Amino acid sequence: MIRMDNIVKSFGAHAVLMGVSFEASDKEIFGLLGRSGAGKTTIINILTNQLKADSGSHEIDATPFETGLMLDEDGLFPRLSCIENLDVFATIYGIPRSRAFEALKNVELDGAEKRPVNKLSKGMRQRLALARAILHEPKVLFLDEPTSGLDPVTANDIHKLIFKLRDGGSTIFLTTHNMEESVRLCDYVALLHGGKIVEQGVPREICERHNAMRTIPDMEAVFIQMTGEAEA
């Protein structure tokens, strides 16, 4: 469903990605795990053709219309209400307005449909951004650190929505820097470090390989064990 093969990308003299390769299967939650600034968003931008790689190849088994995006910058219109924001994108996609109400219901914002975005909490904005990403019922959904900065209760609500989308047939490509989140959510993960994929596999199995206590270590502990490099 999603594939990268030997992708290289630099910005000036700074090499960001150095031969990145992985595959994500159909109808799974694929996690890309890495520290902040590791190049996770760059990978999403390349996969969605917002950025051109220097070399290598990539493909997604979905058209642009069948792809949804929830990025760090939510791109919502702050003075418009929740439903007005979704109406704008329903018009762009050429889909019925009823889908906007359905998307709000799916993220449990149907009671706030007339509230302006600038009056929403961060968690509500995250859910509205997710509603916009799923408005057109995409086959492939990219979520760039969707729970970053959220309280545990709101993050748990987002997790439930992600499972619901996966179970409904979507392929989810999720970036995170949280090992515990990847174990809970992901069917398969790739660990990005130093511009390369340093390990891939089932997240709990990766944790067990790098932690003799058989508990979930934090991401930093895993990277230090694999590479000997602490975060600067």
PDB file of N, CA, C and O in Angstrom, residues 51-115:
ATOM      1  N   LEU A  51       6.908  17.272  -1.599  1.00  0.00           N
ATOM      2  CA  LEU A  51       8.352  17.493  -1.605  1.00  0.00           C
ATOM      3  C   LEU A  51       8.984  16.440  -2.495  1.00  0.00           C
ATOM      4  O   LEU A  51       8.541  15.288  -2.493  1.00  0.00           O
ATOM      5  N   LYS A  52       9.991  16.831  -3.245  1.00  0.00           N
ATOM      6  CA  LYS A  52      10.655  15.902  -4.162  1.00  0.00           C
ATOM      7  C   LYS A  52      11.927  15.351  -3.520  1.00  0.00           C
ATOM      8  O   LYS A  52      12.758  16.101  -2.999  1.00  0.00           O
ATOM      9  N   ALA A  53      12.071  14.051  -3.566  1.00  0.00           N
ATOM     10  CA  ALA A  53      13.296  13.418  -3.053  1.00  0.00           C
ATOM     11  C   ALA A  53      14.449  13.670  -4.014  1.00  0.00           C
ATOM     12  O   ALA A  53      14.249  13.888  -5.217  1.00  0.00           O
ATOM     13  N   ASP A  54      15.671  13.622  -3.493  1.00  0.00           N
ATOM     14  CA  ASP A  54      16.848  13.767  -4.344  1.00  0.00           C
ATOM     15  C   ASP A  54      17.067  12.514  -5.187  1.00  0.00           C
ATOM     16  O   ASP A  54      17.506  12.596  -6.333  1.00  0.00           O
ATOM     17  N   SER A  55      16.761  11.360  -4.603  1.00  0.00           N
ATOM     18  CA  SER A  55      16.866  10.098  -5.339  1.00  0.00           C
ATOM     19  C   SER A  55      16.045   9.042  -4.614  1.00  0.00           C
ATOM     20  O   SER A  55      15.594   9.239  -3.490  1.00  0.00           O
ATOM     21  N   GLY A  56      15.870   7.903  -5.277  1.00  0.00           N
ATOM     22  CA  GLY A  56      15.042   6.842  -4.729  1.00  0.00           C
ATOM     23  C   GLY A  56      13.644   6.887  -5.314  1.00  0.00           C
ATOM     24  O   GLY A  56      13.317   7.744  -6.147  1.00  0.00           O
ATOM     25  N   SER A  57      12.798   5.961  -4.880  1.00  0.00           N
ATOM     26  CA  SER A  57      11.435   5.891  -5.403  1.00  0.00           C
ATOM     27  C   SER A  57      10.448   5.640  -4.269  1.00  0.00           C
ATOM     28  O   SER A  57      10.810   5.175  -3.192  1.00  0.00           O
ATOM     29  N   HIS A  58       9.195   5.973  -4.538  1.00  0.00           N
ATOM     30  CA  HIS A  58       8.138   5.739  -3.547  1.00  0.00           C
ATOM     31  C   HIS A  58       6.802   5.607  -4.270  1.00  0.00           C
ATOM     32  O   HIS A  58       6.642   6.061  -5.402  1.00  0.00           O
ATOM     33  N   GLU A  59       5.851   4.958  -3.605  1.00  0.00           N
ATOM     34  CA  GLU A  59       4.520   4.837  -4.179  1.00  0.00           C
ATOM     35  C   GLU A  59       3.486   4.623  -3.085  1.00  0.00           C
ATOM     36  O   GLU A  59       3.787   4.127  -1.995  1.00  0.00           O
ATOM     37  N   ILE A  60       2.255   5.041  -3.378  1.00  0.00           N
ATOM     38  CA  ILE A  60       1.094   4.814  -2.520  1.00  0.00           C
ATOM     39  C   ILE A  60      -0.004   4.250  -3.399  1.00  0.00           C
ATOM     40  O   ILE A  60      -0.271   4.791  -4.482  1.00  0.00           O
ATOM     41  N   ASP A  61      -0.623   3.193  -2.945  1.00  0.00           N
ATOM     42  CA  ASP A  61      -1.702   2.589  -3.713  1.00  0.00           C
ATOM     43  C   ASP A  61      -3.010   3.326  -3.436  1.00  0.00           C
ATOM     44  O   ASP A  61      -3.986   2.770  -2.919  1.00  0.00           O
ATOM     45  N   ALA A  62      -3.011   4.628  -3.758  1.00  0.00           N
ATOM     46  CA  ALA A  62      -4.191   5.471  -3.577  1.00  0.00           C
ATOM     47  C   ALA A  62      -3.990   6.745  -4.375  1.00  0.00           C
ATOM     48  O   ALA A  62      -2.862   7.231  -4.510  1.00  0.00           O
ATOM     49  N   THR A  63      -5.074   7.288  -4.899  1.00  0.00           N
ATOM     50  CA  THR A  63      -5.015   8.563  -5.595  1.00  0.00           C
ATOM     51  C   THR A  63      -4.960   9.691  -4.570  1.00  0.00           C
ATOM     52  O   THR A  63      -5.257   9.478  -3.382  1.00  0.00           O
ATOM     53  N   PRO A  64      -4.594  10.916  -4.992  1.00  0.00           N
ATOM     54  CA  PRO A  64      -4.617  12.036  -4.049  1.00  0.00           C
ATOM     55  C   PRO A  64      -5.975  12.222  -3.380  1.00  0.00           C
ATOM     56  O   PRO A  64      -6.042  12.556  -2.192  1.00  0.00           O
ATOM     57  N   PHE A  65      -7.054  11.974  -4.111  1.00  0.00           N
ATOM     58  CA  PHE A  65      -8.393  12.112  -3.538  1.00  0.00           C
ATOM     59  C   PHE A  65      -8.645  11.043  -2.477  1.00  0.00           C
ATOM     60  O   PHE A  65      -9.450  11.253  -1.562  1.00  0.00           O
ATOM     61  N   GLU A  66      -7.964   9.919  -2.577  1.00  0.00           N
ATOM     62  CA  GLU A  66      -8.151   8.821  -1.622  1.00  0.00           C
ATOM     63  C   GLU A  66      -7.172   8.896  -0.448  1.00  0.00           C
ATOM     64  O   GLU A  66      -7.062   7.968   0.335  1.00  0.00           O
ATOM     65  N   THR A  67      -6.483  10.040  -0.318  1.00  0.00           N
ATOM     66  CA  THR A  67      -5.479  10.228   0.731  1.00  0.00           C
ATOM     67  C   THR A  67      -5.916  11.344   1.665  1.00  0.00           C
ATOM     68  O   THR A  67      -6.374  12.400   1.222  1.00  0.00           O
ATOM     69  N   GLY A  68      -5.795  11.113   2.974  1.00  0.00           N
ATOM     70  CA  GLY A  68      -6.104  12.128   3.965  1.00  0.00           C
ATOM     71  C   GLY A  68      -4.863  12.521   4.734  1.00  0.00           C
ATOM     72  O   GLY A  68      -3.960  11.703   4.947  1.00  0.00           O
ATOM     73  N   LEU A  69      -4.809  13.788   5.170  1.00  0.00           N
ATOM     74  CA  LEU A  69      -3.629  14.311   5.870  1.00  0.00           C
ATOM     75  C   LEU A  69      -4.025  15.051   7.129  1.00  0.00           C
ATOM     76  O   LEU A  69      -4.916  15.902   7.114  1.00  0.00           O
ATOM     77  N   MET A  70      -3.363  14.723   8.226  1.00  0.00           N
ATOM     78  CA  MET A  70      -3.474  15.506   9.456  1.00  0.00           C
ATOM     79  C   MET A  70      -2.060  15.831   9.887  1.00  0.00           C
ATOM     80  O   MET A  70      -1.345  14.980  10.422  1.00  0.00           O
ATOM     81  N   LEU A  71      -1.623  17.066   9.630  1.00  0.00           N
ATOM     82  CA  LEU A  71      -0.243  17.468   9.878  1.00  0.00           C
ATOM     83  C   LEU A  71      -0.151  18.342  11.119  1.00  0.00           C
ATOM     84  O   LEU A  71      -1.163  18.709  11.731  1.00  0.00           O
ATOM     85  N   ASP A  72       1.074  18.692  11.489  1.00  0.00           N
ATOM     86  CA  ASP A  72       1.310  19.483  12.689  1.00  0.00           C
ATOM     87  C   ASP A  72       0.622  20.836  12.603  1.00  0.00           C
ATOM     88  O   ASP A  72       0.015  21.304  13.561  1.00  0.00           O
ATOM     89  N   GLU A  73       0.701  21.475  11.456  1.00  0.00           N
ATOM     90  CA  GLU A  73      -0.030  22.720  11.221  1.00  0.00           C
ATOM     91  C   GLU A  73      -1.410  22.344  10.719  1.00  0.00           C
ATOM     92  O   GLU A  73      -1.568  21.855   9.604  1.00  0.00           O
ATOM     93  N   ASP A  74      -2.449  22.583  11.546  1.00  0.00           N
ATOM     94  CA  ASP A  74      -3.772  22.049  11.192  1.00  0.00           C
ATOM     95  C   ASP A  74      -4.441  22.770  10.027  1.00  0.00           C
ATOM     96  O   ASP A  74      -5.332  22.222   9.376  1.00  0.00           O
ATOM     97  N   GLY A  75      -4.048  24.013   9.733  1.00  0.00           N
ATOM     98  CA  GLY A  75      -4.605  24.714   8.575  1.00  0.00           C
ATOM     99  C   GLY A  75      -6.079  25.045   8.689  1.00  0.00           C
ATOM    100  O   GLY A  75      -6.745  25.302   7.677  1.00  0.00           O
ATOM    101  N   LEU A  76      -6.615  25.065   9.909  1.00  0.00           N
ATOM    102  CA  LEU A  76      -8.028  25.389  10.101  1.00  0.00           C
ATOM    103  C   LEU A  76      -8.228  26.902  10.031  1.00  0.00           C
ATOM    104  O   LEU A  76      -7.320  27.685  10.308  1.00  0.00           O
ATOM    105  N   PHE A  77      -9.434  27.305   9.668  1.00  0.00           N
ATOM    106  CA  PHE A  77      -9.775  28.727   9.595  1.00  0.00           C
ATOM    107  C   PHE A  77     -10.298  29.160  10.967  1.00  0.00           C
ATOM    108  O   PHE A  77     -11.400  28.769  11.368  1.00  0.00           O
ATOM    109  N   PRO A  78      -9.536  29.962  11.724  1.00  0.00           N
ATOM    110  CA  PRO A  78      -9.859  30.209  13.136  1.00  0.00           C
ATOM    111  C   PRO A  78     -11.176  30.937  13.372  1.00  0.00           C
ATOM    112  O   PRO A  78     -11.807  30.735  14.410  1.00  0.00           O
ATOM    113  N   ARG A  79     -11.612  31.777  12.432  1.00  0.00           N
ATOM    114  CA  ARG A  79     -12.833  32.545  12.665  1.00  0.00           C
ATOM    115  C   ARG A  79     -14.091  31.802  12.221  1.00  0.00           C
ATOM    116  O   ARG A  79     -15.203  32.226  12.550  1.00  0.00           O
ATOM    117  N   LEU A  80     -13.902  30.717  11.485  1.00  0.00           N
ATOM    118  CA  LEU A  80     -15.053  29.930  11.052  1.00  0.00           C
ATOM    119  C   LEU A  80     -15.400  28.886  12.099  1.00  0.00           C
ATOM    120  O   LEU A  80     -14.551  28.462  12.882  1.00  0.00           O
ATOM    121  N   SER A  81     -16.656  28.471  12.108  1.00  0.00           N
ATOM    122  CA  SER A  81     -17.081  27.430  13.033  1.00  0.00           C
ATOM    123  C   SER A  81     -16.579  26.073  12.562  1.00  0.00           C
ATOM    124  O   SER A  81     -16.053  25.927  11.444  1.00  0.00           O
ATOM    125  N   CYS A  82     -16.772  25.068  13.408  1.00  0.00           N
ATOM    126  CA  CYS A  82     -16.354  23.711  13.048  1.00  0.00           C
ATOM    127  C   CYS A  82     -17.021  23.260  11.762  1.00  0.00           C
ATOM    128  O   CYS A  82     -16.355  22.783  10.831  1.00  0.00           O
ATOM    129  N   ILE A  83     -18.326  23.431  11.689  1.00  0.00           N
ATOM    130  CA  ILE A  83     -19.046  22.953  10.501  1.00  0.00           C
ATOM    131  C   ILE A  83     -18.695  23.791   9.275  1.00  0.00           C
ATOM    132  O   ILE A  83     -18.594  23.256   8.167  1.00  0.00           O
ATOM    133  N   GLU A  84     -18.453  25.080   9.453  1.00  0.00           N
ATOM    134  CA  GLU A  84     -18.072  25.921   8.312  1.00  0.00           C
ATOM    135  C   GLU A  84     -16.711  25.506   7.768  1.00  0.00           C
ATOM    136  O   GLU A  84     -16.497  25.526   6.541  1.00  0.00           O
ATOM    137  N   ASN A  85     -15.782  25.152   8.658  1.00  0.00           N
ATOM    138  CA  ASN A  85     -14.489  24.662   8.201  1.00  0.00           C
ATOM    139  C   ASN A  85     -14.655  23.425   7.333  1.00  0.00           C
ATOM    140  O   ASN A  85     -14.067  23.326   6.247  1.00  0.00           O
ATOM    141  N   LEU A  86     -15.459  22.483   7.795  1.00  0.00           N
ATOM    142  CA  LEU A  86     -15.637  21.249   7.030  1.00  0.00           C
ATOM    143  C   LEU A  86     -16.434  21.495   5.752  1.00  0.00           C
ATOM    144  O   LEU A  86     -16.211  20.815   4.746  1.00  0.00           O
ATOM    145  N   ASP A  87     -17.362  22.458   5.779  1.00  0.00           N
ATOM    146  CA  ASP A  87     -18.123  22.792   4.567  1.00  0.00           C
ATOM    147  C   ASP A  87     -17.198  23.249   3.447  1.00  0.00           C
ATOM    148  O   ASP A  87     -17.409  22.925   2.270  1.00  0.00           O
ATOM    149  N   VAL A  88     -16.149  24.019   3.815  1.00  0.00           N
ATOM    150  CA  VAL A  88     -15.193  24.494   2.807  1.00  0.00           C
ATOM    151  C   VAL A  88     -14.567  23.306   2.090  1.00  0.00           C
ATOM    152  O   VAL A  88     -14.490  23.269   0.844  1.00  0.00           O
ATOM    153  N   PHE A  89     -14.140  22.313   2.848  1.00  0.00           N
ATOM    154  CA  PHE A  89     -13.455  21.170   2.245  1.00  0.00           C
ATOM    155  C   PHE A  89     -14.424  20.199   1.583  1.00  0.00           C
ATOM    156  O   PHE A  89     -14.061  19.539   0.609  1.00  0.00           O
ATOM    157  N   ALA A  90     -15.654  20.138   2.064  1.00  0.00           N
ATOM    158  CA  ALA A  90     -16.666  19.334   1.374  1.00  0.00           C
ATOM    159  C   ALA A  90     -16.905  19.897  -0.025  1.00  0.00           C
ATOM    160  O   ALA A  90     -17.045  19.142  -0.997  1.00  0.00           O
ATOM    161  N   THR A  91     -16.912  21.215  -0.132  1.00  0.00           N
ATOM    162  CA  THR A  91     -17.072  21.860  -1.443  1.00  0.00           C
ATOM    163  C   THR A  91     -15.871  21.558  -2.339  1.00  0.00           C
ATOM    164  O   THR A  91     -16.024  21.246  -3.524  1.00  0.00           O
ATOM    165  N   ILE A  92     -14.660  21.641  -1.776  1.00  0.00           N
ATOM    166  CA  ILE A  92     -13.452  21.351  -2.557  1.00  0.00           C
ATOM    167  C   ILE A  92     -13.474  19.917  -3.074  1.00  0.00           C
ATOM    168  O   ILE A  92     -13.146  19.651  -4.235  1.00  0.00           O
ATOM    169  N   TYR A  93     -13.872  18.972  -2.199  1.00  0.00           N
ATOM    170  CA  TYR A  93     -13.910  17.567  -2.587  1.00  0.00           C
ATOM    171  C   TYR A  93     -15.117  17.222  -3.446  1.00  0.00           C
ATOM    172  O   TYR A  93     -15.174  16.148  -4.048  1.00  0.00           O
ATOM    173  N   GLY A  94     -16.091  18.121  -3.500  1.00  0.00           N
ATOM    174  CA  GLY A  94     -17.296  17.844  -4.279  1.00  0.00           C
ATOM    175  C   GLY A  94     -18.150  16.752  -3.667  1.00  0.00           C
ATOM    176  O   GLY A  94     -18.726  15.924  -4.381  1.00  0.00           O
ATOM    177  N   ILE A  95     -18.225  16.737  -2.324  1.00  0.00           N
ATOM    178  CA  ILE A  95     -19.007  15.722  -1.629  1.00  0.00           C
ATOM    179  C   ILE A  95     -20.165  16.390  -0.885  1.00  0.00           C
ATOM    180  O   ILE A  95     -20.124  17.595  -0.606  1.00  0.00           O
ATOM    181  N   PRO A  96     -21.206  15.652  -0.551  1.00  0.00           N
ATOM    182  CA  PRO A  96     -22.376  16.254   0.107  1.00  0.00           C
ATOM    183  C   PRO A  96     -22.039  16.871   1.461  1.00  0.00           C
ATOM    184  O   PRO A  96     -21.169  16.378   2.184  1.00  0.00           O
ATOM    185  N   ARG A  97     -22.739  17.955   1.798  1.00  0.00           N
ATOM    186  CA  ARG A  97     -22.526  18.624   3.080  1.00  0.00           C
ATOM    187  C   ARG A  97     -22.836  17.697   4.249  1.00  0.00           C
ATOM    188  O   ARG A  97     -22.284  17.854   5.339  1.00  0.00           O
ATOM    189  N   SER A  98     -23.689  16.721   4.019  1.00  0.00           N
ATOM    190  CA  SER A  98     -24.049  15.781   5.080  1.00  0.00           C
ATOM    191  C   SER A  98     -22.816  15.028   5.598  1.00  0.00           C
ATOM    192  O   SER A  98     -22.772  14.608   6.761  1.00  0.00           O
ATOM    193  N   ARG A  99     -21.803  14.883   4.749  1.00  0.00           N
ATOM    194  CA  ARG A  99     -20.581  14.190   5.167  1.00  0.00           C
ATOM    195  C   ARG A  99     -19.835  15.004   6.230  1.00  0.00           C
ATOM    196  O   ARG A  99     -19.112  14.441   7.061  1.00  0.00           O
ATOM    197  N   ALA A 100     -19.971  16.333   6.187  1.00  0.00           N
ATOM    198  CA  ALA A 100     -19.336  17.178   7.194  1.00  0.00           C
ATOM    199  C   ALA A 100     -19.943  16.913   8.563  1.00  0.00           C
ATOM    200  O   ALA A 100     -19.227  16.784   9.562  1.00  0.00           O
ATOM    201  N   PHE A 101     -21.265  16.821   8.628  1.00  0.00           N
ATOM    202  CA  PHE A 101     -21.921  16.516   9.896  1.00  0.00           C
ATOM    203  C   PHE A 101     -21.537  15.122  10.378  1.00  0.00           C
ATOM    204  O   PHE A 101     -21.321  14.900  11.573  1.00  0.00           O
ATOM    205  N   GLU A 102     -21.421  14.187   9.466  1.00  0.00           N
ATOM    206  CA  GLU A 102     -21.044  12.819   9.824  1.00  0.00           C
ATOM    207  C   GLU A 102     -19.625  12.779  10.381  1.00  0.00           C
ATOM    208  O   GLU A 102     -19.353  12.076  11.373  1.00  0.00           O
ATOM    209  N   ALA A 103     -18.708  13.537   9.762  1.00  0.00           N
ATOM    210  CA  ALA A 103     -17.321  13.565  10.235  1.00  0.00           C
ATOM    211  C   ALA A 103     -17.230  14.159  11.633  1.00  0.00           C
ATOM    212  O   ALA A 103     -16.488  13.671  12.486  1.00  0.00           O
ATOM    213  N   LEU A 104     -18.003  15.224  11.895  1.00  0.00           N
ATOM    214  CA  LEU A 104     -18.016  15.816  13.233  1.00  0.00           C
ATOM    215  C   LEU A 104     -18.538  14.822  14.263  1.00  0.00           C
ATOM    216  O   LEU A 104     -18.022  14.736  15.384  1.00  0.00           O
ATOM    217  N   LYS A 105     -19.552  14.071  13.886  1.00  0.00           N
ATOM    218  CA  LYS A 105     -20.100  13.063  14.799  1.00  0.00           C
ATOM    219  C   LYS A 105     -19.067  11.981  15.092  1.00  0.00           C
ATOM    220  O   LYS A 105     -18.936  11.518  16.229  1.00  0.00           O
ATOM    221  N   ASN A 106     -18.311  11.591  14.073  1.00  0.00           N
ATOM    222  CA  ASN A 106     -17.305  10.540  14.244  1.00  0.00           C
ATOM    223  C   ASN A 106     -16.214  10.931  15.232  1.00  0.00           C
ATOM    224  O   ASN A 106     -15.634  10.065  15.905  1.00  0.00           O
ATOM    225  N   VAL A 107     -15.920  12.234  15.316  1.00  0.00           N
ATOM    226  CA  VAL A 107     -14.884  12.695  16.257  1.00  0.00           C
ATOM    227  C   VAL A 107     -15.495  13.324  17.504  1.00  0.00           C
ATOM    228  O   VAL A 107     -14.807  13.980  18.279  1.00  0.00           O
ATOM    229  N   GLU A 108     -16.810  13.133  17.673  1.00  0.00           N
ATOM    230  CA  GLU A 108     -17.537  13.591  18.861  1.00  0.00           C
ATOM    231  C   GLU A 108     -17.479  15.108  19.027  1.00  0.00           C
ATOM    232  O   GLU A 108     -17.320  15.629  20.136  1.00  0.00           O
ATOM    233  N   LEU A 109     -17.632  15.820  17.895  1.00  0.00           N
ATOM    234  CA  LEU A 109     -17.721  17.279  17.927  1.00  0.00           C
ATOM    235  C   LEU A 109     -19.065  17.774  17.403  1.00  0.00           C
ATOM    236  O   LEU A 109     -19.211  18.974  17.134  1.00  0.00           O
ATOM    237  N   ASP A 110     -20.026  16.870  17.256  1.00  0.00           N
ATOM    238  CA  ASP A 110     -21.318  17.291  16.716  1.00  0.00           C
ATOM    239  C   ASP A 110     -22.030  18.282  17.626  1.00  0.00           C
ATOM    240  O   ASP A 110     -22.860  19.070  17.159  1.00  0.00           O
ATOM    241  N   GLY A 111     -21.700  18.302  18.915  1.00  0.00           N
ATOM    242  CA  GLY A 111     -22.296  19.279  19.821  1.00  0.00           C
ATOM    243  C   GLY A 111     -21.621  20.633  19.771  1.00  0.00           C
ATOM    244  O   GLY A 111     -22.095  21.588  20.401  1.00  0.00           O
ATOM    245  N   ALA A 112     -20.521  20.736  19.017  1.00  0.00           N
ATOM    246  CA  ALA A 112     -19.774  21.994  18.930  1.00  0.00           C
ATOM    247  C   ALA A 112     -19.710  22.507  17.499  1.00  0.00           C
ATOM    248  O   ALA A 112     -18.827  23.289  17.159  1.00  0.00           O
ATOM    249  N   GLU A 113     -20.653  22.088  16.683  1.00  0.00           N
ATOM    250  CA  GLU A 113     -20.560  22.388  15.246  1.00  0.00           C
ATOM    251  C   GLU A 113     -20.558  23.882  14.943  1.00  0.00           C
ATOM    252  O   GLU A 113     -19.948  24.321  13.957  1.00  0.00           O
ATOM    253  N   LYS A 114     -21.191  24.704  15.779  1.00  0.00           N
ATOM    254  CA  LYS A 114     -21.276  26.139  15.503  1.00  0.00           C
ATOM    255  C   LYS A 114     -20.224  26.947  16.258  1.00  0.00           C
ATOM    256  O   LYS A 114     -20.187  28.168  16.151  1.00  0.00           O
ATOM    257  N   ARG A 115     -19.357  26.265  16.999  1.00  0.00           N
ATOM    258  CA  ARG A 115     -18.341  26.981  17.774  1.00  0.00           C
ATOM    259  C   ARG A 115     -17.173  27.373  16.884  1.00  0.00           C
ATOM    260  O   ARG A 115     -16.651  26.555  16.126  1.00  0.00           O
TER     261      ARG A 115
END
